[in-house]
Short mmCIF file of C-alpha atoms in Angstrom, two decimals:
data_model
loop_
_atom_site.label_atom_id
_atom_site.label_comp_id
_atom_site.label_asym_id
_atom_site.label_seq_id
_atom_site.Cartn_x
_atom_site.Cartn_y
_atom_site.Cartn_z
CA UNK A 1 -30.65 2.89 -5.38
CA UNK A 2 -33.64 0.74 -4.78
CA UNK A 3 -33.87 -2.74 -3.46
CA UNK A 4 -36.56 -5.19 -2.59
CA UNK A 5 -35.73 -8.18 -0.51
CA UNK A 6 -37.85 -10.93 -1.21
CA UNK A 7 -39.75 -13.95 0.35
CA UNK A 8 -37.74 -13.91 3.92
CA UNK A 9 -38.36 -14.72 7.19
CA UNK A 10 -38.80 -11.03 8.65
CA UNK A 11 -37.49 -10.37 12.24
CA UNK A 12 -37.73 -7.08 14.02
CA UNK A 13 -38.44 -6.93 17.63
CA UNK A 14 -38.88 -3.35 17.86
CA UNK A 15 -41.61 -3.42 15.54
CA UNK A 16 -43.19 -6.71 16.65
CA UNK A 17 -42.78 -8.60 13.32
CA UNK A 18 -41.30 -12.26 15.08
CA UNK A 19 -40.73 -14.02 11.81
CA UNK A 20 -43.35 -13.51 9.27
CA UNK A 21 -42.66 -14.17 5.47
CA UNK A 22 -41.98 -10.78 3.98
CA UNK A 23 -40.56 -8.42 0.78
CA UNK A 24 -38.56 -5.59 2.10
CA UNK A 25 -37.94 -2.34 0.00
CA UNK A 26 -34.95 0.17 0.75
CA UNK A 27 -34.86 3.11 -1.14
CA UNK A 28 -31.36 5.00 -0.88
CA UNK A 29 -30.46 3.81 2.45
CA UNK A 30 -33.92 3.64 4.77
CA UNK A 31 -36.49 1.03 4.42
CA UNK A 32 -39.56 1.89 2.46
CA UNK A 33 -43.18 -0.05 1.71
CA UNK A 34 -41.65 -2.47 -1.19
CA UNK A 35 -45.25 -1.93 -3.10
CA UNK A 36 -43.65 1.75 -3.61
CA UNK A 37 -41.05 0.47 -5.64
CA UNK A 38 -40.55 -0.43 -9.84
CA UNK A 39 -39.39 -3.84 -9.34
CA UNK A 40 -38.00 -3.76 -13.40
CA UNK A 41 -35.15 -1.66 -11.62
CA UNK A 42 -35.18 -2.19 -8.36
CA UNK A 43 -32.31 -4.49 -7.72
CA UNK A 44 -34.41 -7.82 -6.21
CA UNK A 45 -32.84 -10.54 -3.68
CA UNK A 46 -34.64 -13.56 -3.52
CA UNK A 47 -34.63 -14.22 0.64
CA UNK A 48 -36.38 -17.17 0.40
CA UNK A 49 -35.59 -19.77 3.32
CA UNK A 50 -33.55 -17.07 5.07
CA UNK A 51 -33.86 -14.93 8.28
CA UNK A 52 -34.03 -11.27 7.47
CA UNK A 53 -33.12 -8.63 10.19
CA UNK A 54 -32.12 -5.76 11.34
CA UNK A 55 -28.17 -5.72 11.98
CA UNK A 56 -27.22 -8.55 15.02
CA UNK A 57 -26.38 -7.39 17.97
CA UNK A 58 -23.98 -9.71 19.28
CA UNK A 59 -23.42 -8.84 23.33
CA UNK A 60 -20.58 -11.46 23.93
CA UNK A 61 -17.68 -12.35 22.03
CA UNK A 62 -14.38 -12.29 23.03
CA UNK A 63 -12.70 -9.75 20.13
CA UNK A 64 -10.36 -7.55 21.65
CA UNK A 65 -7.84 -7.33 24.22
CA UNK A 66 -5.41 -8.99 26.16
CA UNK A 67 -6.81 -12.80 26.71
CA UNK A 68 -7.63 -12.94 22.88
CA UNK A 69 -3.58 -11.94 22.08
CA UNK A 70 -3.09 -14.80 24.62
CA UNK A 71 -4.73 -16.95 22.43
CA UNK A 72 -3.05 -16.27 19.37
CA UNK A 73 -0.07 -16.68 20.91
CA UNK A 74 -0.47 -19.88 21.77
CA UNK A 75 -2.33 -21.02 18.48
CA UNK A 76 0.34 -19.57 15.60
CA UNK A 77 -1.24 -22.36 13.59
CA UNK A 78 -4.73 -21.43 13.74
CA UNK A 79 -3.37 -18.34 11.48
CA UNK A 80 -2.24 -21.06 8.54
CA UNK A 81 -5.90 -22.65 8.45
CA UNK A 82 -7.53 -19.31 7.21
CA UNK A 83 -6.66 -16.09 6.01
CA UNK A 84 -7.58 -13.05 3.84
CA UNK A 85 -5.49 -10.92 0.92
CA UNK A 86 -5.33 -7.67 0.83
CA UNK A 87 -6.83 -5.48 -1.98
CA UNK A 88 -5.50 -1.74 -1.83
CA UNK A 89 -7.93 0.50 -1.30
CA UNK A 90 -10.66 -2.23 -0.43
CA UNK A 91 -10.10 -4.41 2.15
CA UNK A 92 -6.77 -5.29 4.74
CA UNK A 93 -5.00 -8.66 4.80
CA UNK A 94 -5.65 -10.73 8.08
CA UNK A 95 -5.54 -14.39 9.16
CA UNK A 96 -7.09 -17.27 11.98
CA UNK A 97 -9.75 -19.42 12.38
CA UNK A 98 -10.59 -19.39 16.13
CA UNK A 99 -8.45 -16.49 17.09
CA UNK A 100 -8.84 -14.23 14.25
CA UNK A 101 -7.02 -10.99 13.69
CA UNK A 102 -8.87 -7.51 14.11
CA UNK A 103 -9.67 -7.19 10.12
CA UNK A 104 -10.72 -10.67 9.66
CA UNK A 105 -13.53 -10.62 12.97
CA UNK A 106 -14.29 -6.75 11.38
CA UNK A 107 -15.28 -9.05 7.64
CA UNK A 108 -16.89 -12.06 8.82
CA UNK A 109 -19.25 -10.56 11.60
CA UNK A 110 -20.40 -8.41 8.52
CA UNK A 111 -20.46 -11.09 6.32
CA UNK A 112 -23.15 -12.83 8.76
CA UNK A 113 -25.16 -10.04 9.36
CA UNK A 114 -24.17 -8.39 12.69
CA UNK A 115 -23.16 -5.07 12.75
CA UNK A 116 -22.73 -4.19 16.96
CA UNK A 117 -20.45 -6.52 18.76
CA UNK A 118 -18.86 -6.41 22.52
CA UNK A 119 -16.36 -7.34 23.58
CA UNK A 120 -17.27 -8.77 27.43
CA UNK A 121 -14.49 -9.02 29.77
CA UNK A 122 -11.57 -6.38 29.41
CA UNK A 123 -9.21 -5.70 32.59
CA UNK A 124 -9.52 -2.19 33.73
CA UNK A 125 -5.89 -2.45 33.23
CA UNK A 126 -5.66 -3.85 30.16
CA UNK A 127 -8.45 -1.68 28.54
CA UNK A 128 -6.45 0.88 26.86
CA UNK A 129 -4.90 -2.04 24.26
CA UNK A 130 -8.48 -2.93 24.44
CA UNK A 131 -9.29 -0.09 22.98
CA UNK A 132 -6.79 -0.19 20.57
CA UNK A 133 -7.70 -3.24 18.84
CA UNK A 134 -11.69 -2.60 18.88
CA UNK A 135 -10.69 0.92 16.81
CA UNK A 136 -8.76 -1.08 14.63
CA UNK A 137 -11.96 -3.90 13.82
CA UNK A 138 -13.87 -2.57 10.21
CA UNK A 139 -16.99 -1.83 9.65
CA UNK A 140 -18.45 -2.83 13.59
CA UNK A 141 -20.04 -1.06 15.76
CA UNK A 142 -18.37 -1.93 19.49
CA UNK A 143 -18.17 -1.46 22.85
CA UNK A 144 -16.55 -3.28 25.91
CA UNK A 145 -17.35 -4.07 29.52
CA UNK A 146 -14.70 -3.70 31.81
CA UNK A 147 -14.31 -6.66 34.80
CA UNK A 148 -15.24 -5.20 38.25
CA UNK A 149 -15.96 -9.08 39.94
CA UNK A 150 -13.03 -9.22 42.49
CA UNK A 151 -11.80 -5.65 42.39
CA UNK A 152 -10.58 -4.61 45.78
CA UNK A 153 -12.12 -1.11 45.64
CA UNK A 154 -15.56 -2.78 45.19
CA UNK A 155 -15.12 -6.17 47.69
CA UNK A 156 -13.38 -2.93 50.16
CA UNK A 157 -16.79 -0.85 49.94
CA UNK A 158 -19.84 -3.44 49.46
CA UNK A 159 -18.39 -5.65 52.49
CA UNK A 160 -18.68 -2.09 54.72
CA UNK A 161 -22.13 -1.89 53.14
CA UNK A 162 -21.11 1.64 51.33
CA UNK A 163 -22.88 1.00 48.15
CA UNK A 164 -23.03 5.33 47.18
CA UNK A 165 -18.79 4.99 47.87
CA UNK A 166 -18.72 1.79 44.90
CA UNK A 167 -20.95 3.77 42.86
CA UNK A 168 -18.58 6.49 42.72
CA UNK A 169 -15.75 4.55 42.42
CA UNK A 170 -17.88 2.49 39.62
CA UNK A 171 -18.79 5.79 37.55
CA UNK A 172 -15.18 7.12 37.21
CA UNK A 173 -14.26 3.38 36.47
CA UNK A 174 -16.18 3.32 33.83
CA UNK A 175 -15.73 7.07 32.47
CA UNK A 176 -11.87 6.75 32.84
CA UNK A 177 -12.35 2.91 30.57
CA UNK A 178 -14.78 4.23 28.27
CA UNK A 179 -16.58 0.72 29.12
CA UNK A 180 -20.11 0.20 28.55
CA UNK A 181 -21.29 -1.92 31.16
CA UNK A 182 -20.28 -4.33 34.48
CA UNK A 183 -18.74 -7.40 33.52
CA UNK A 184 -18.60 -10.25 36.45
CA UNK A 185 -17.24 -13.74 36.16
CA UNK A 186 -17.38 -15.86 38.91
CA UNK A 187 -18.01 -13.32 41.82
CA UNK A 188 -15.38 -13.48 43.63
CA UNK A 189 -13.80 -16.30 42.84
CA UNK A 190 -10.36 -14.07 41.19
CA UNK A 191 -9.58 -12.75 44.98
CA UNK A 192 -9.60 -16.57 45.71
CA UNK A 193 -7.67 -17.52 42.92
CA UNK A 194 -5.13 -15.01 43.67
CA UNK A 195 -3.96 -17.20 47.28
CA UNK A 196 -4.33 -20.57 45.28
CA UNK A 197 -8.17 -21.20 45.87
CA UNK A 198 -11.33 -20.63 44.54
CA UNK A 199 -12.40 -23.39 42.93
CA UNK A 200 -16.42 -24.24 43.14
CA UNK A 201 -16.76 -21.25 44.98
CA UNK A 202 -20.78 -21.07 45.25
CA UNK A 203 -23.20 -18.27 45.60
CA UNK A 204 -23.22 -18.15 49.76
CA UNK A 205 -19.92 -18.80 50.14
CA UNK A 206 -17.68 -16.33 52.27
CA UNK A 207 -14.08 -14.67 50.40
CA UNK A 208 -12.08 -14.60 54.01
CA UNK A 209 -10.26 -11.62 52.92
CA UNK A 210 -13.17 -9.76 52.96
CA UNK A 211 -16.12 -11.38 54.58
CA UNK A 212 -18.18 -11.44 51.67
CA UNK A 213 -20.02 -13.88 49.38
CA UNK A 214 -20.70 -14.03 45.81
CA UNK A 215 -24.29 -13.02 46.68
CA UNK A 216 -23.44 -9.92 48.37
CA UNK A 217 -21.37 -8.62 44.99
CA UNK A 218 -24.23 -9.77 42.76
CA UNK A 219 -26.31 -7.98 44.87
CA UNK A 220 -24.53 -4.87 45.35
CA UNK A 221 -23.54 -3.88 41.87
CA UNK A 222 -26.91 -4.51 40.75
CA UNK A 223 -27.89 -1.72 43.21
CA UNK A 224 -25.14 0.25 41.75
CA UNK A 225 -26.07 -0.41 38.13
CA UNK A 226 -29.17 1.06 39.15
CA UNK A 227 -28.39 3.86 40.41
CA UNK A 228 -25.75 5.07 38.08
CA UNK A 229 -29.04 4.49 35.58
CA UNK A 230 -26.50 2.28 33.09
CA UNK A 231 -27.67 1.19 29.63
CA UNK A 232 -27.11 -1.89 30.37
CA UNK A 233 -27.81 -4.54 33.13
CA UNK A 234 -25.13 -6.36 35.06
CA UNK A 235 -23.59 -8.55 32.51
CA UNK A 236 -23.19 -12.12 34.54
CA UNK A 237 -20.96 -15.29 34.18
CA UNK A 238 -22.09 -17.35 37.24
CA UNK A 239 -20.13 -19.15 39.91
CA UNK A 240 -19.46 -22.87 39.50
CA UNK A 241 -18.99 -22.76 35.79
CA UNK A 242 -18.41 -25.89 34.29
CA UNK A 243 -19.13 -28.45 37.07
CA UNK A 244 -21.63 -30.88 37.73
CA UNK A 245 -24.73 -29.71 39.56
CA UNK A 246 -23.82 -26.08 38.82
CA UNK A 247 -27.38 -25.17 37.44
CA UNK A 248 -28.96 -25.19 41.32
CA UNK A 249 -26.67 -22.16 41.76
CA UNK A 250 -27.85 -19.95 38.53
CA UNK A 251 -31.05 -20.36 40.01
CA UNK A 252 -30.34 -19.07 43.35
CA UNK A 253 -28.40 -16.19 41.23
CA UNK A 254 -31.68 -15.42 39.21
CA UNK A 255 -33.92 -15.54 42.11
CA UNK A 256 -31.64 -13.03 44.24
CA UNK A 257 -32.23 -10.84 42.20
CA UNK A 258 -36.07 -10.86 41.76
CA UNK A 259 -38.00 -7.41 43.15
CA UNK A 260 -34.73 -5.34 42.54
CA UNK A 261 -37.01 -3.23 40.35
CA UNK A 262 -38.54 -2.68 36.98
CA UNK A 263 -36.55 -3.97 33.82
CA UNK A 264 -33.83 -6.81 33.24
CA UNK A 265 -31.18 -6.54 36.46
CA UNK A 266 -29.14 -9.03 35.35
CA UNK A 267 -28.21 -11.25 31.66
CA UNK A 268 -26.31 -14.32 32.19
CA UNK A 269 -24.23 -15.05 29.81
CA UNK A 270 -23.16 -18.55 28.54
CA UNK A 271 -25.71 -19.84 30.45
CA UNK A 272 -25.63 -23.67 29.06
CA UNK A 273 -21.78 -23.62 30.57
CA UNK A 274 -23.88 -22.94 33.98
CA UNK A 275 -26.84 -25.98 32.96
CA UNK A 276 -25.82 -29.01 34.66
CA UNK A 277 -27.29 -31.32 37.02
CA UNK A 278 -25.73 -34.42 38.50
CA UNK A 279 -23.03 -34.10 41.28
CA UNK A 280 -20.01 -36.14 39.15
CA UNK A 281 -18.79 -35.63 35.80
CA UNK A 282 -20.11 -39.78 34.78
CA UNK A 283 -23.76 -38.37 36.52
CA UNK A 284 -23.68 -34.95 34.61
CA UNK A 285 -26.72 -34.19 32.51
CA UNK A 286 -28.42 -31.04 31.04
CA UNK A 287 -30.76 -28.65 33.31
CA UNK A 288 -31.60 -26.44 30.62
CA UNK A 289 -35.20 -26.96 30.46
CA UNK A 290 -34.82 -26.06 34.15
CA UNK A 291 -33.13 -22.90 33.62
CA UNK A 292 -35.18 -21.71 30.54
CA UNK A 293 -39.14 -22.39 32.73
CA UNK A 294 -37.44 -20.15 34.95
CA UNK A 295 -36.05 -17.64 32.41
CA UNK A 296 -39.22 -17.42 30.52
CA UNK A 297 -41.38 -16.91 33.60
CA UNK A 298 -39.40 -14.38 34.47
CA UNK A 299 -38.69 -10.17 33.01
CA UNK A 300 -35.37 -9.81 35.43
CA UNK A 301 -33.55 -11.78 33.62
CA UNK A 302 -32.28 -12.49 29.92
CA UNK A 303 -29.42 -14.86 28.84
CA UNK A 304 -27.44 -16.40 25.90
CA UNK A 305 -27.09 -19.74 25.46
CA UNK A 306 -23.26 -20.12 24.85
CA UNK A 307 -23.57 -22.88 22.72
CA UNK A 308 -21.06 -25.34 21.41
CA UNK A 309 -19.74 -25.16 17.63
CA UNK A 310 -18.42 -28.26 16.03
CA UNK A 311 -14.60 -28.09 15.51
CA UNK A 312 -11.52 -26.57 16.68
CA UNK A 313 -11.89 -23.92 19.60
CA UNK A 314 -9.66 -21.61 21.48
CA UNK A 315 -11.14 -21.31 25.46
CA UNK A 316 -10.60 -17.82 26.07
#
């Protein structure tokens, strides 16, 4: 079968193209020069006005596992504002708006162009039912990243300095999960949480239980990601999330992690979540142009933005 895809906006880092106005041809299944092909029979999509690419990547969203079964717990109605039939042989029923089930997330990430999708956070003990559901998602590629933040093994090793002992313990981790890369969210901050603190922990700040600060985990399982050689850099949600004045500590995250060697060491995810200047909620405004001089003037360091959608949402 041939196709030519015409008159879009033409993305494709690999190659360099950043958004040039162009036909595509595919000729059965790989992507050929469009000038090769008859277009009386080639099957022709006009593109015009939209972004053409290869499939989306998308390296956070919360699709699988125990927090997203959480959420449909709590939200039975959000399965009564949308759902799909079932056509034998074709496609599987599903249902939910905000905390869709496995089918549905499978159809409408495909529908939108993205064919790879991870899930970001999964519990090292709660990965196996991660698993589960991410086999049971259509048509997506996936992949997960199991938590490691406030894991005792790795706050027991990095606070004696034994960064070789947390690799180890890291690789089988990760072997044993089948996970993909290090999750963290909020360094720290779950070992606190556990006794009934933790709030606003910051960057420098010391976890009694183990004399260590955010900065020192950060730091540490970089050094591991590195030398396990992972296809992936540390995948970071930042202390202080949420709260006003919160962006003066995703700097001092980026910057402790500058000369840690060649390539991205770190991608922060959500970043707009970690944006904010002011030091009350009535003084709170946005730091992003802050955030991004210092992302773009920087190769350590990628992010996504995290940004807000209009409507109903389920916090996960």
């Amino acid at each position: 079968m041939e196709i030519i895809i015409k008159g879009g906006y033409v993305y494709d880092p690999l190659n360099g193209v950043k958004g040039e106005k162009l036909d595509i041809g595919i000729k059965d299944g790989k992507i050929v020069d469009p000038s090769k092909l008859d277009e009386r029979s080639a099957k022709v999509i006009d593109a015009s006005g939209k972004v053409v690419m290869p499939g989306g990547v998308d390296l956070h969203s919360h699709i699988a596992g125990a927090k997203v079964n959480v959420g449909r717990l709590l939200r039975p109605e959000d399965h009564y504002v949308s759902f799909i039939k079932a056509i034998t042989g074709v496609k599987r029923s599903g249902s939910g708006k905000t905390t869709p089930t496995v089918a549905t997330i499978g159809y409408k990430y495909a529908r939108m162009g993205w064919t790879t999708v991870i899930e970001p956070a999964t519990p090292p003990l709660k990965t196996r039912h991660t698993h589960e559901e991410l086999n049971d998602i259509p048509i997506l590629d996936k992949a997960c990243f199991p938590l490691v933040d406030s894991n005792w093994f790795v706050l027991d090793y990095l606070s004696k300095g034994e960064i070789e002992k947390c690799a180890a313990f890291i690789a089988w981790l990760l072997n044993a999960l089948k996970g993909y890369a290090l999750k963290l969210v909020d360094p720290g901050v779950a070992e606190l949480w556990s006794l009934g603190k933790g709030y606003g922990l910051d960057f420098d700040d010391e976890i009694p239980s183990f004399g260590i600060t955010p900065r020192e985990i950060v730091t540490g399982l970089c050094k591991v990601n590195k030398m396990l050689k992972l296809p992936h850099s540390i995948h970071l949600h930042c202390n202080r999330l949420g709260i006003p004045g919160n962006y003066s500590t995703t700097l001092e995250t980026m910057k402790a992690l500058e000369g840690m060697g060649d390539g991205i060491s770190v991608h922060v995810t959500h970043a707009q979540f970690n944006s904010y200047k002011g030091d009350n909620w009535p003084a709170l405004r946005s730091a992003a142009s802050e955030i991004a001089d210092y992302v773009n003037g920087h190769r350590h360091v990628s992010i996504d933005i995290g940004q807000i959608m209009f409507g109903g949402a389920t916090t996960m």
